[in-house]
Coordinates of N, CA, C and O in Angstrom, one line a residue:
M1292 N 69.5 -92.0 -4.7 CA 69.5 -92.0 -3.3 C 69.1 -90.6 -2.8 O 69.7 -89.6 -3.2
P1293 N 68.0 -90.6 -2.0 CA 67.6 -89.3 -1.5 C 68.6 -88.6 -0.6 O 69.2 -89.3 0.2
T1294 N 68.6 -87.3 -0.7 CA 69.5 -86.6 0.2 C 68.9 -86.4 1.6 O 67.7 -86.6 1.7
C1295 N 69.6 -85.8 2.5 CA 69.1 -85.6 3.9 C 68.0 -84.6 3.9 O 67.0 -84.8 4.6
S1296 N 68.1 -83.6 3.1 CA 67.1 -82.5 3.1 C 65.8 -83.0 2.5 O 64.7 -82.7 2.9
A1297 N 65.9 -83.9 1.5 CA 64.7 -84.5 0.9 C 64.0 -85.4 1.9 O 62.7 -85.4 1.9
Q1298 N 64.8 -86.2 2.7 CA 64.1 -87.1 3.7 C 63.4 -86.2 4.8 O 62.3 -86.6 5.2
T1299 N 64.0 -85.1 5.1 CA 63.4 -84.2 6.1 C 62.1 -83.6 5.6 O 61.1 -83.6 6.3
A1300 N 62.1 -83.3 4.3 CA 60.9 -82.7 3.7 C 59.8 -83.8 3.6 O 58.6 -83.4 3.9
D1301 N 60.1 -85.0 3.3 CA 59.1 -86.1 3.3 C 58.5 -86.3 4.7 O 57.3 -86.5 4.8
R1302 N 59.4 -86.3 5.7 CA 58.8 -86.5 7.1 C 57.9 -85.3 7.5 O 56.9 -85.5 8.1
T1303 N 58.3 -84.1 7.1 CA 57.5 -83.0 7.4 C 56.1 -83.1 6.7 O 55.1 -82.8 7.3
H1304 N 56.1 -83.5 5.5 CA 54.9 -83.6 4.7 C 54.0 -84.7 5.3 O 52.8 -84.5 5.4
A1305 N 54.6 -85.8 5.8 CA 53.9 -86.9 6.3 C 53.3 -86.4 7.7 O 52.2 -86.8 8.0
Q1306 N 53.9 -85.5 8.4 CA 53.4 -85.1 9.7 C 52.2 -84.1 9.5 O 51.3 -84.0 10.3
T1307 N 52.3 -83.3 8.5 CA 51.3 -82.3 8.3 C 50.2 -82.7 7.3 O 49.3 -82.0 6.9
G1308 N 50.1 -84.0 7.0 CA 49.2 -84.5 6.1 C 47.7 -84.5 6.5 O 47.2 -83.5 6.8
P1309 N 47.1 -85.7 6.6 CA 45.7 -85.8 6.8 C 45.1 -85.2 8.1 O 44.1 -84.6 8.1
S1310 N 45.9 -85.4 9.2 CA 45.3 -84.9 10.5 C 45.2 -83.4 10.5 O 44.2 -82.9 11.0
T1311 N 46.1 -82.7 9.9 CA 46.0 -81.2 9.9 C 44.9 -80.8 9.0 O 44.2 -79.8 9.4
R1312 N 44.7 -81.4 7.9 CA 43.7 -81.0 7.0 C 42.3 -81.2 7.6 O 41.4 -80.4 7.5
S1313 N 42.1 -82.3 8.4 CA 40.8 -82.5 9.0 C 40.5 -81.5 10.1 O 39.4 -81.0 10.3
R1314 N 41.5 -81.1 10.8 CA 41.4 -80.0 11.8 C 41.0 -78.7 11.1 O 40.2 -78.0 11.6
T1315 N 41.7 -78.4 10.0 CA 41.4 -77.2 9.3 C 40.0 -77.2 8.8 O 39.2 -76.2 8.8
G1316 N 39.5 -78.3 8.2 CA 38.1 -78.4 7.7 C 37.1 -78.2 8.9 O 36.1 -77.6 8.7
A1317 N 37.3 -78.8 10.0 CA 36.4 -78.6 11.1 C 36.4 -77.2 11.6 O 35.4 -76.6 11.9
F1318 N 37.5 -76.5 11.6 CA 37.6 -75.1 12.0 C 36.8 -74.3 11.0 O 36.1 -73.4 11.4
T1319 N 36.9 -74.6 9.7 CA 36.2 -73.9 8.7 C 34.7 -74.0 8.9 O 33.9 -73.1 8.7
L1320 N 34.2 -75.2 9.3 CA 32.8 -75.4 9.5 C 32.3 -74.6 10.7 O 31.2 -74.0 10.6
V1321 N 33.1 -74.5 11.7 CA 32.7 -73.7 12.9 C 32.7 -72.2 12.5 O 31.7 -71.5 12.8
E1322 N 33.6 -71.8 11.7 CA 33.6 -70.4 11.2 C 32.4 -70.1 10.4 O 31.8 -69.1 10.5
L1323 N 32.1 -71.1 9.5 CA 30.9 -70.9 8.7 C 29.6 -70.8 9.5 O 28.8 -69.9 9.2
I1324 N 29.5 -71.6 10.5 CA 28.3 -71.5 11.4 C 28.2 -70.2 12.1 O 27.2 -69.5 12.2
V1325 N 29.4 -69.7 12.6 CA 29.4 -68.4 13.3 C 29.1 -67.3 12.3 O 28.3 -66.4 12.6
V1326 N 29.6 -67.3 11.1 CA 29.3 -66.3 10.1 C 27.9 -66.3 9.7 O 27.2 -65.2 9.7
L1327 N 27.3 -67.5 9.5 CA 25.9 -67.5 9.2 C 25.0 -67.0 10.3 O 24.0 -66.4 10.1
S1328 N 25.4 -67.3 11.5 CA 24.6 -66.8 12.7 C 24.7 -65.3 12.8 O 23.6 -64.6 13.0
M1329 N 25.8 -64.7 12.5 CA 26.0 -63.3 12.5 C 25.2 -62.7 11.4 O 24.5 -61.6 11.6
L1330 N 25.2 -63.3 10.2 CA 24.4 -62.8 9.1 C 22.9 -62.8 9.4 O 22.2 -61.8 9.1
A1331 N 22.5 -63.9 10.0 CA 21.0 -64.0 10.4 C 20.7 -62.9 11.4 O 19.6 -62.3 11.3
L1332 N 21.5 -62.6 12.3 CA 21.3 -61.5 13.3 C 21.2 -60.2 12.6 O 20.3 -59.4 12.9
F1333 N 22.2 -59.9 11.7 CA 22.1 -58.6 11.0 C 20.9 -58.5 10.1 O 20.3 -57.4 10.0
V1334 N 20.4 -59.6 9.5 CA 19.2 -59.5 8.7 C 18.0 -59.2 9.5 O 17.2 -58.4 9.2
M1335 N 17.9 -59.8 10.7 CA 16.8 -59.6 11.6 C 16.8 -58.1 12.1 O 15.8 -57.4 12.1
V1336 N 18.0 -57.6 12.4 CA 18.1 -56.1 12.8 C 17.7 -55.2 11.7 O 16.9 -54.3 11.8
A1337 N 18.2 -55.5 10.5 CA 17.9 -54.7 9.3 C 16.4 -54.8 9.0 O 15.8 -53.8 8.6
Q1338 N 15.8 -55.9 9.1 CA 14.4 -56.1 8.9 C 13.5 -55.3 9.8 O 12.6 -54.6 9.4
T1339 N 13.9 -55.3 11.1 CA 13.2 -54.5 12.1 C 13.3 -53.1 11.8 O 12.3 -52.3 11.8
N1340 N 14.5 -52.6 11.5 CA 14.6 -51.2 11.1 C 13.9 -50.8 9.9 O 13.3 -49.7 9.8
L1341 N 13.9 -51.7 8.9 CA 13.2 -51.4 7.6 C 11.7 -51.3 7.8 O 11.1 -50.4 7.3
F1342 N 11.1 -52.2 8.6 CA 9.7 -52.1 8.9 C 9.4 -50.8 9.6 O 8.4 -50.2 9.3
G1343 N 10.2 -50.4 10.5 CA 10.0 -49.1 11.2 C 10.0 -47.9 10.2 O 9.2 -47.0 10.3
V1344 N 11.0 -47.9 9.3 CA 11.2 -46.9 8.3 C 10.0 -46.9 7.4 O 9.4 -45.8 7.0
L1345 N 9.5 -48.1 7.0 CA 8.4 -48.2 6.1 C 7.1 -47.6 6.7 O 6.3 -47.0 6.1
R1346 N 6.9 -48.0 8.0 CA 5.7 -47.5 8.7 C 5.8 -45.9 8.8 O 4.8 -45.3 8.6
R1347 N 7.0 -45.4 9.1 CA 7.1 -43.9 9.2 C 6.9 -43.3 7.8 O 6.2 -42.3 7.7
S1348 N 7.4 -43.9 6.8 CA 7.3 -43.3 5.5 C 5.9 -43.5 4.9 O 5.4 -42.6 4.2
T1349 N 5.2 -44.5 5.3 CA 3.8 -44.7 4.9 C 2.9 -43.6 5.6 O 2.1 -43.0 5.0
F1350 N 3.2 -43.3 6.9 CA 2.4 -42.3 7.6 C 2.7 -40.9 6.9 O 1.8 -40.2 6.6
K1351 N 4.0 -40.6 6.6 CA 4.3 -39.4 6.0 C 3.7 -39.2 4.6 O 3.3 -38.2 4.2
A1352 N 3.7 -40.3 3.9 CA 3.2 -40.3 2.5 C 1.7 -40.0 2.6 O 1.2 -39.2 1.8
Q1353 N 1.0 -40.6 3.5 CA -0.5 -40.4 3.6 C -0.8 -39.0 4.0 O -1.6 -38.3 3.4
V1354 N -0.1 -38.5 5.0 CA -0.3 -37.1 5.4 C 0.1 -36.1 4.3 O -0.5 -35.1 4.1
Q1355 N 1.2 -36.4 3.6 CA 1.7 -35.5 2.6 C 0.7 -35.5 1.4 O 0.5 -34.4 0.8
G1356 N 0.0 -36.6 1.2 CA -1.0 -36.6 0.1 C -2.1 -35.6 0.5 O -2.7 -34.9 -0.3
F1357 N -2.5 -35.7 1.8 CA -3.6 -34.8 2.3 C -3.1 -33.3 2.2 O -3.8 -32.4 1.8
V1358 N -1.9 -33.0 2.7 CA -1.3 -31.7 2.6 C -1.3 -31.2 1.2 O -1.6 -30.0 0.9
S1359 N -0.9 -32.0 0.3 CA -0.9 -31.6 -1.2 C -2.3 -31.2 -1.6 O -2.5 -30.3 -2.4
A1360 N -3.3 -32.0 -1.2 CA -4.7 -31.6 -1.6 C -5.1 -30.3 -1.0 O -5.7 -29.5 -1.7
M1361 N -4.7 -30.0 0.2 CA -5.0 -28.7 0.8 C -4.3 -27.6 0.1 O -4.9 -26.5 -0.2
Q1362 N -3.0 -27.8 -0.2 CA -2.3 -26.7 -1.0 C -2.9 -26.5 -2.4 O -2.9 -25.4 -2.9
M1363 N -3.3 -27.6 -3.0 CA -3.9 -27.5 -4.3 C -5.2 -26.7 -4.3 O -5.4 -25.9 -5.1
A1364 N -6.0 -26.9 -3.2 CA -7.2 -26.1 -3.1 C -6.9 -24.6 -2.9 O -7.5 -23.8 -3.6
A1365 N -5.9 -24.3 -2.1 CA -5.6 -22.9 -1.8 C -5.1 -22.2 -3.1 O -5.5 -21.1 -3.5
S1366 N -4.1 -22.9 -3.8 CA -3.5 -22.3 -5.0 C -4.5 -22.2 -6.1 O -4.5 -21.2 -6.8
A1367 N -5.3 -23.2 -6.3 CA -6.3 -23.2 -7.4 C -7.4 -22.1 -7.1 O -7.8 -21.4 -8.1
A1368 N -7.8 -21.9 -5.9 CA -8.7 -20.9 -5.6 C -8.1 -19.5 -5.8 O -8.8 -18.6 -6.3
A1369 N -6.9 -19.3 -5.4 CA -6.2 -18.0 -5.6 C -6.0 -17.7 -7.1 O -6.2 -16.5 -7.5
E1370 N -5.7 -18.7 -7.9 CA -5.4 -18.5 -9.3 C -6.7 -18.3 -10.1 O -6.7 -17.5 -11.1
T1371 N -7.7 -19.1 -9.9 CA -8.9 -19.1 -10.7 C -10.0 -18.2 -10.2 O -11.0 -17.9 -10.9
G1372 N -10.0 -17.9 -8.9 CA -11.1 -17.1 -8.3 C -12.3 -18.0 -7.9 O -13.3 -17.5 -7.4
R1373 N -12.2 -19.3 -8.2 CA -13.3 -20.2 -7.9 C -13.2 -20.7 -6.4 O -12.1 -20.6 -5.8
R1374 N -14.2 -21.2 -5.9 CA -14.2 -21.8 -4.5 C -13.9 -23.3 -4.5 O -14.4 -24.0 -5.4
Y1375 N -13.1 -23.7 -3.6 CA -12.7 -25.1 -3.4 C -13.0 -25.5 -2.0 O -13.0 -24.6 -1.1
E1376 N -13.2 -26.8 -1.8 CA -13.5 -27.2 -0.4 C -12.8 -28.6 -0.2 O -12.8 -29.4 -1.0
V1377 N -12.1 -28.7 1.0 CA -11.5 -29.9 1.4 C -12.4 -30.5 2.6 O -12.6 -29.8 3.6
I1378 N -13.0 -31.6 2.4 CA -13.8 -32.3 3.4 C -13.0 -33.4 4.1 O -12.6 -34.3 3.4
V1379 N -12.9 -33.3 5.4 CA -12.2 -34.3 6.2 C -13.3 -35.1 6.9 O -14.1 -34.5 7.7
D1380 N -13.5 -36.4 6.7 CA -14.5 -37.2 7.4 C -13.7 -37.9 8.5 O -13.0 -38.9 8.2
V1381 N -13.9 -37.4 9.7 CA -13.2 -38.0 10.8 C -13.7 -39.4 11.1 O -12.9 -40.3 11.5
T1382 N -15.0 -39.7 11.0 CA -15.5 -41.0 11.2 C -15.1 -42.0 10.2 O -14.6 -43.1 10.6
E1383 N -15.1 -41.7 9.0 CA -14.7 -42.6 7.9 C -13.2 -42.6 7.6 O -12.7 -43.4 6.9
Q1384 N -12.5 -41.6 8.2 CA -11.0 -41.5 7.9 C -10.7 -41.3 6.4 O -9.9 -42.0 5.9
T1385 N -11.5 -40.4 5.8 CA -11.3 -40.1 4.4 C -11.2 -38.6 4.2 O -11.6 -37.8 5.1
Y1386 N -10.8 -38.2 3.0 CA -10.9 -36.8 2.7 C -11.1 -36.6 1.2 O -10.9 -37.6 0.4
L1387 N -11.6 -35.5 0.8 CA -11.8 -35.2 -0.7 C -11.6 -33.7 -0.9 O -12.0 -32.9 0.0
L1388 N -11.1 -33.4 -2.1 CA -11.0 -32.0 -2.5 C -12.0 -31.9 -3.7 O -12.0 -32.7 -4.6
R1389 N -12.8 -30.8 -3.6 CA -13.8 -30.6 -4.7 C -13.8 -29.1 -5.1 O -13.5 -28.2 -4.3
R1390 N -14.1 -28.9 -6.3 CA -14.4 -27.6 -6.8 C -15.8 -27.3 -6.7 O -16.7 -28.0 -7.3
I1391 N -16.2 -26.3 -6.0 CA -17.6 -26.0 -5.7 C -18.2 -25.4 -7.0 O -17.8 -24.3 -7.4
S1392 N -19.2 -26.0 -7.5 CA -19.9 -25.5 -8.7 C -21.4 -25.3 -8.5 O -22.0 -24.5 -9.3
A1393 N -22.0 -25.9 -7.6 CA -23.4 -25.7 -7.3 C -23.7 -24.9 -6.1 O -22.8 -24.7 -5.3
S1394 N -24.9 -24.3 -6.0 CA -25.2 -23.5 -4.9 C -25.5 -24.3 -3.7 O -25.4 -23.8 -2.5
N1395 N -25.9 -25.6 -3.8 CA -26.1 -26.5 -2.7 C -24.8 -27.0 -2.2 O -24.3 -27.9 -2.8
L1396 N -24.3 -26.5 -1.1 CA -23.0 -26.9 -0.6 C -23.0 -28.3 0.1 O -21.9 -28.9 0.3
A1397 N -24.2 -28.7 0.5 CA -24.3 -30.0 1.2 C -24.1 -31.2 0.3 O -23.6 -32.2 0.7
E1398 N -24.4 -31.0 -1.0 CA -24.3 -32.2 -1.9 C -23.0 -32.1 -2.7 O -22.7 -31.0 -3.3
V1399 N -22.3 -33.2 -2.7 CA -21.0 -33.2 -3.5 C -21.3 -34.0 -4.8 O -21.7 -35.2 -4.8
L1400 N -21.2 -33.3 -5.9 CA -21.4 -33.9 -7.2 C -20.1 -34.7 -7.7 O -19.0 -34.2 -7.4
D1401 N -20.3 -35.7 -8.4 CA -19.1 -36.5 -8.8 C -18.2 -35.7 -9.7 O -16.9 -35.8 -9.6
E1402 N -18.7 -34.8 -10.5 CA -17.9 -34.0 -11.4 C -17.1 -32.9 -10.7 O -16.2 -32.4 -11.2
E1403 N -17.5 -32.7 -9.4 CA -16.8 -31.7 -8.6 C -15.5 -32.2 -8.0 O -14.6 -31.5 -7.6
I1404 N -15.4 -33.5 -7.8 CA -14.3 -34.1 -7.0 C -13.0 -34.0 -7.8 O -12.9 -34.5 -9.0
V1405 N -12.0 -33.4 -7.2 CA -10.7 -33.3 -7.9 C -9.8 -34.4 -7.4 O -9.1 -35.1 -8.1
V1406 N -9.7 -34.6 -6.0 CA -8.9 -35.6 -5.4 C -9.7 -36.2 -4.2 O -10.4 -35.5 -3.5
D1407 N -9.5 -37.5 -4.0 CA -10.1 -38.1 -2.8 C -9.1 -39.1 -2.3 O -8.2 -39.6 -3.1
G1408 N -9.1 -39.4 -1.0 CA -8.2 -40.3 -0.4 C -8.6 -40.8 0.9 O -9.7 -40.3 1.4
Y1409 N -7.9 -41.7 1.5 CA -8.3 -42.2 2.8 C -7.0 -42.3 3.6 O -5.9 -42.4 3.1
F1410 N -7.2 -42.3 4.9 CA -6.1 -42.5 5.9 C -6.1 -43.9 6.3 O -7.2 -44.5 6.6
G1411 N -4.9 -44.5 6.5 CA -4.8 -45.9 6.9 C -4.8 -46.1 8.4 O -5.0 -45.2 9.2
D1412 N -4.5 -47.4 8.8 CA -4.4 -47.7 10.2 C -3.3 -47.0 10.9 O -3.4 -46.6 12.0
G1413 N -2.2 -46.8 10.2 CA -1.0 -46.1 10.8 C -1.1 -44.6 10.7 O -0.2 -43.9 11.1
C1414 N -2.2 -44.0 10.2 CA -2.3 -42.6 10.0 C -3.8 -42.3 10.3 O -4.6 -42.4 9.4
R1415 N -4.1 -41.8 11.5 CA -5.5 -41.7 11.9 C -5.8 -40.2 12.3 O -5.0 -39.6 13.0
V1416 N -6.9 -39.6 11.8 CA -7.3 -38.3 12.1 C -7.9 -38.4 13.5 O -8.9 -39.1 13.7
A1417 N -7.3 -37.7 14.5 CA -7.9 -37.7 15.9 C -9.0 -36.7 16.0 O -10.1 -37.0 16.5
Y1418 N -8.8 -35.4 15.5 CA -9.8 -34.4 15.6 C -9.4 -33.2 14.7 O -8.3 -33.1 14.3
V1419 N -10.4 -32.4 14.4 CA -10.2 -31.1 13.7 C -10.7 -30.0 14.5 O -11.7 -30.1 15.2
E1420 N -9.9 -28.9 14.6 CA -10.3 -27.7 15.4 C -10.1 -26.5 14.5 O -9.1 -26.4 13.8
F1421 N -11.2 -25.7 14.5 CA -11.1 -24.5 13.7 C -10.8 -23.3 14.6 O -11.0 -23.3 15.8
D1422 N -10.3 -22.2 13.9 CA -9.9 -21.0 14.7 C -11.1 -20.2 15.2 O -10.9 -19.2 15.9
D1423 N -12.3 -20.6 14.9 CA -13.5 -19.9 15.4 C -14.0 -20.6 16.7 O -15.0 -20.2 17.3
G1424 N -13.3 -21.7 17.1 CA -13.6 -22.4 18.3 C -14.4 -23.7 18.1 O -14.6 -24.4 19.1
T1425 N -14.8 -23.9 16.9 CA -15.6 -25.2 16.7 C -14.6 -26.4 16.6 O -13.4 -26.2 16.3
F1426 N -15.1 -27.5 16.9 CA -14.3 -28.7 17.1 C -15.0 -29.9 16.5 O -16.2 -30.0 16.6
A1427 N -14.3 -30.8 15.8 CA -14.9 -32.0 15.3 C -14.1 -33.2 15.6 O -12.9 -33.3 15.1
N1428 N -14.6 -34.2 16.3 CA -13.9 -35.5 16.5 C -14.7 -36.6 15.9 O -14.3 -37.8 16.0
E1429 N -15.7 -36.3 15.2 CA -16.5 -37.3 14.4 C -17.2 -36.5 13.3 O -17.4 -35.3 13.4
G1430 N -17.7 -37.2 12.3 CA -18.4 -36.6 11.2 C -17.5 -35.8 10.3 O -16.3 -36.1 10.2
R1431 N -18.0 -34.8 9.6 CA -17.2 -34.1 8.6 C -16.8 -32.7 9.0 O -17.6 -32.0 9.7
A1432 N -15.6 -32.4 8.6 CA -15.1 -31.0 8.9 C -14.7 -30.5 7.5 O -14.1 -31.2 6.7
K1433 N -15.1 -29.2 7.2 CA -14.9 -28.6 5.9 C -14.0 -27.4 5.9 O -14.3 -26.5 6.7
F1434 N -13.0 -27.4 5.1 CA -12.2 -26.2 4.9 C -12.5 -25.6 3.5 O -12.2 -26.3 2.5
R1435 N -13.0 -24.4 3.4 CA -13.3 -23.8 2.2 C -12.3 -22.7 1.8 O -11.9 -21.9 2.7
A1436 N -11.8 -22.7 0.6 CA -10.8 -21.8 0.1 C -11.4 -20.9 -1.0 O -12.1 -21.5 -1.9
G1437 N -11.2 -19.6 -0.9 CA -11.7 -18.7 -2.0 C -10.5 -17.9 -2.5 O -9.3 -18.2 -2.1
H1438 N -10.8 -16.9 -3.3 CA -9.7 -16.1 -3.9 C -8.8 -15.4 -2.8 O -7.6 -15.3 -3.0
S1439 N -9.4 -15.0 -1.7 CA -8.7 -14.3 -0.6 C -8.1 -15.2 0.5 O -7.5 -14.7 1.4
G1440 N -8.3 -16.5 0.3 CA -7.7 -17.4 1.3 C -8.7 -18.4 1.9 O -9.8 -18.5 1.3
W1441 N -8.4 -18.9 3.0 CA -9.3 -19.9 3.7 C -10.4 -19.2 4.4 O -10.2 -18.1 5.0
Q1442 N -11.6 -19.7 4.4 CA -12.7 -19.1 5.1 C -12.5 -19.2 6.6 O -12.7 -18.3 7.3
Y1443 N -11.9 -20.3 7.1 CA -11.5 -20.5 8.5 C -10.1 -21.2 8.5 O -9.9 -22.0 7.7
G1444 N -9.3 -20.8 9.4 CA -8.1 -21.5 9.7 C -8.4 -22.6 10.7 O -9.5 -22.7 11.2
G1445 N -7.4 -23.4 10.9 CA -7.6 -24.5 11.9 C -6.4 -25.5 11.9 O -5.4 -25.2 11.3
K1446 N -6.7 -26.6 12.5 CA -5.7 -27.7 12.5 C -6.3 -29.0 12.5 O -7.4 -29.2 13.0
I1447 N -5.6 -29.9 11.8 CA -6.1 -31.3 11.8 C -5.0 -32.1 12.5 O -3.8 -32.1 12.1
V1448 N -5.4 -32.8 13.6 CA -4.4 -33.5 14.4 C -4.5 -35.0 14.0 O -5.6 -35.6 14.0
F1449 N -3.3 -35.5 13.7 CA -3.2 -36.9 13.3 C -2.5 -37.7 14.4 O -1.7 -37.1 15.1
R1450 N -2.7 -39.0 14.4 CA -2.0 -39.9 15.3 C -1.3 -41.0 14.5 O -2.0 -41.6 13.6
D1451 N 0.0 -41.2 14.7 CA 0.6 -42.3 14.0 C 0.5 -43.6 14.7 O -0.3 -43.7 15.7
E1452 N 1.2 -44.7 14.3 CA 1.0 -46.0 14.9 C 1.4 -46.0 16.4 O 0.8 -46.7 17.2
S1453 N 2.3 -45.2 16.8 CA 2.8 -45.1 18.2 C 2.0 -44.0 19.0 O 2.4 -43.6 20.0
E1454 N 0.9 -43.5 18.4 CA 0.0 -42.5 19.0 C 0.7 -41.2 19.2 O 0.3 -40.4 20.1
Q1455 N 1.7 -40.9 18.5 CA 2.4 -39.6 18.5 C 1.5 -38.6 17.7 O 1.0 -39.0 16.6
A1456 N 1.4 -37.4 18.2 CA 0.6 -36.4 17.5 C 1.4 -35.7 16.4 O 2.5 -35.4 16.6
H1457 N 0.7 -35.4 15.3 CA 1.2 -34.6 14.2 C 0.1 -33.7 13.7 O -1.0 -34.1 13.7
T1458 N 0.4 -32.5 13.4 CA -0.6 -31.5 13.1 C -0.4 -30.9 11.7 O 0.7 -30.5 11.4
V1459 N -1.5 -30.8 11.0 CA -1.5 -30.0 9.7 C -2.2 -28.7 10.1 O -3.4 -28.7 10.5
A1460 N -1.5 -27.6 10.0 CA -2.0 -26.3 10.3 C -2.4 -25.5 9.1 O -1.6 -25.5 8.1
V1461 N -3.5 -24.9 9.2 CA -4.1 -24.1 8.0 C -4.3 -22.7 8.5 O -5.0 -22.5 9.5
G1462 N -3.6 -21.8 7.9 CA -3.7 -20.3 8.2 C -4.9 -19.7 7.5 O -5.1 -20.1 6.3
R1463 N -5.6 -18.8 8.1 CA -6.8 -18.3 7.5 C -6.5 -17.4 6.3 O -7.2 -17.5 5.3
L1464 N -5.5 -16.6 6.4 CA -5.2 -15.7 5.3 C -4.1 -16.1 4.4 O -3.8 -15.4 3.4
T1465 N -3.4 -17.1 4.7 CA -2.3 -17.5 3.8 C -2.6 -18.9 3.2 O -3.3 -19.7 3.7
P1466 N -2.0 -19.1 2.0 CA -2.2 -20.4 1.4 C -1.3 -21.5 1.9 O -1.4 -22.6 1.5
I1467 N -0.5 -21.1 2.9 CA 0.5 -22.1 3.4 C -0.2 -23.1 4.3 O -0.9 -22.7 5.3
V1468 N 0.0 -24.4 4.0 CA -0.4 -25.5 4.9 C 0.8 -26.2 5.3 O 1.6 -26.6 4.5
Q1469 N 0.9 -26.4 6.6 CA 2.2 -27.0 7.2 C 1.9 -28.2 8.0 O 0.9 -28.3 8.7
L1470 N 2.8 -29.2 7.9 CA 2.8 -30.3 8.8 C 3.8 -30.1 9.9 O 5.0 -29.8 9.7
L1471 N 3.3 -30.1 11.1 CA 4.1 -29.8 12.3 C 4.1 -31.0 13.2 O 3.2 -31.8 13.3
Q1472 N 5.2 -31.2 13.9 CA 5.4 -32.3 14.9 C 4.6 -31.9 16.2 O 4.6 -30.7 16.6
G1473 N 3.9 -32.8 16.8 CA 3.2 -32.6 18.0 C 1.8 -32.0 17.8 O 1.3 -32.1 16.7
N1474 N 1.3 -31.3 18.8 CA 0.0 -30.7 18.8 C 0.1 -29.3 19.3 O -0.3 -29.0 20.4
P1475 N 0.6 -28.3 18.5 CA 0.8 -26.9 18.9 C -0.6 -26.2 19.1 O -1.6 -26.6 18.6
E1476 N -0.5 -25.2 19.9 CA -1.7 -24.3 20.2 C -2.2 -23.7 18.9 O -1.3 -23.2 18.1
L1477 N -3.5 -23.6 18.7 CA -4.0 -23.0 17.5 C -4.0 -21.5 17.6 O -4.4 -20.9 18.6
M1478 N -3.5 -20.8 16.6 CA -3.5 -19.3 16.5 C -5.0 -18.9 16.2 O -5.5 -19.3 15.2
R1479 N -5.6 -18.0 17.0 CA -6.9 -17.6 16.7 C -6.9 -16.1 16.3 O -6.1 -15.3 16.8
P1480 N -7.8 -15.7 15.4 CA -7.9 -14.3 15.0 C -8.3 -13.4 16.2 O -9.0 -13.9 17.1
R1481 N -7.8 -12.2 16.3 CA -8.2 -11.3 17.4 C -9.6 -10.8 17.2 O -10.1 -10.5 16.1
T1482 N -10.2 -10.6 18.4 CA -11.6 -10.0 18.4 C -11.4 -8.5 18.2 O -10.3 -7.9 18.4
K1483 N -12.5 -7.8 18.0 CA -12.5 -6.3 17.9 C -12.0 -5.7 19.2 O -11.3 -4.7 19.1
E1484 N -12.4 -6.2 20.3 CA -12.0 -5.7 21.6 C -10.4 -5.8 21.8 O -9.8 -4.9 22.3
Q1485 N -9.9 -7.0 21.3 CA -8.5 -7.2 21.4 C -7.7 -6.2 20.5 O -6.7 -5.7 20.9
V1486 N -8.2 -6.0 19.3 CA -7.6 -5.1 18.4 C -7.6 -3.6 18.9 O -6.7 -2.9 18.9
A1487 N -8.8 -3.2 19.5 CA -8.9 -1.9 20.0 C -8.0 -1.6 21.3 O -7.7 -0.5 21.5
S1488 N -7.7 -2.7 22.0 CA -6.9 -2.5 23.2 C -5.4 -2.2 22.9 O -4.6 -1.8 23.7
F1489 N -5.0 -2.4 21.6 CA -3.6 -2.1 21.3 C -3.3 -0.7 21.2 O -3.6 0.2 20.8

């Protein structure tokens, strides 16, 4: 014969049986839908951020490849005493580094090419400006490096996907080539009159 406490336990079990389990199951399904919705939202936010980071890193990688070619030209010219040239084609959005071996500077021989590359849609050369006042927004612009440094200094202005300006600055007497944010004013060499006035 069951005791009083056993009968109470049976009644409690009968009351918390099937109806409570179905409510718990429905609540779990709602929780699952909410969690999946939140996960989908997080994935969309992460995807958007990732694409932005990839676009920025692609721009930086393309510009850094160009900066490396410029630095390679300056250091190779200083070490070997030979002349090197970096040609930026603003129209074609390409560049190449060559070791000058022939007297005809207009013709680029295949064996002279050390590095060549191109700029993509998210990395566009807007224009090139030299420190002697010349300017190129189409065609080719040439930076020549010799044992004593660059023949001319200048800047190459790039635009990223959001049309923000970035500048690669080339100093005339130093082998340093820098990537700068924005479009800074170009440092020009002093004229004889300016030097005499000091």
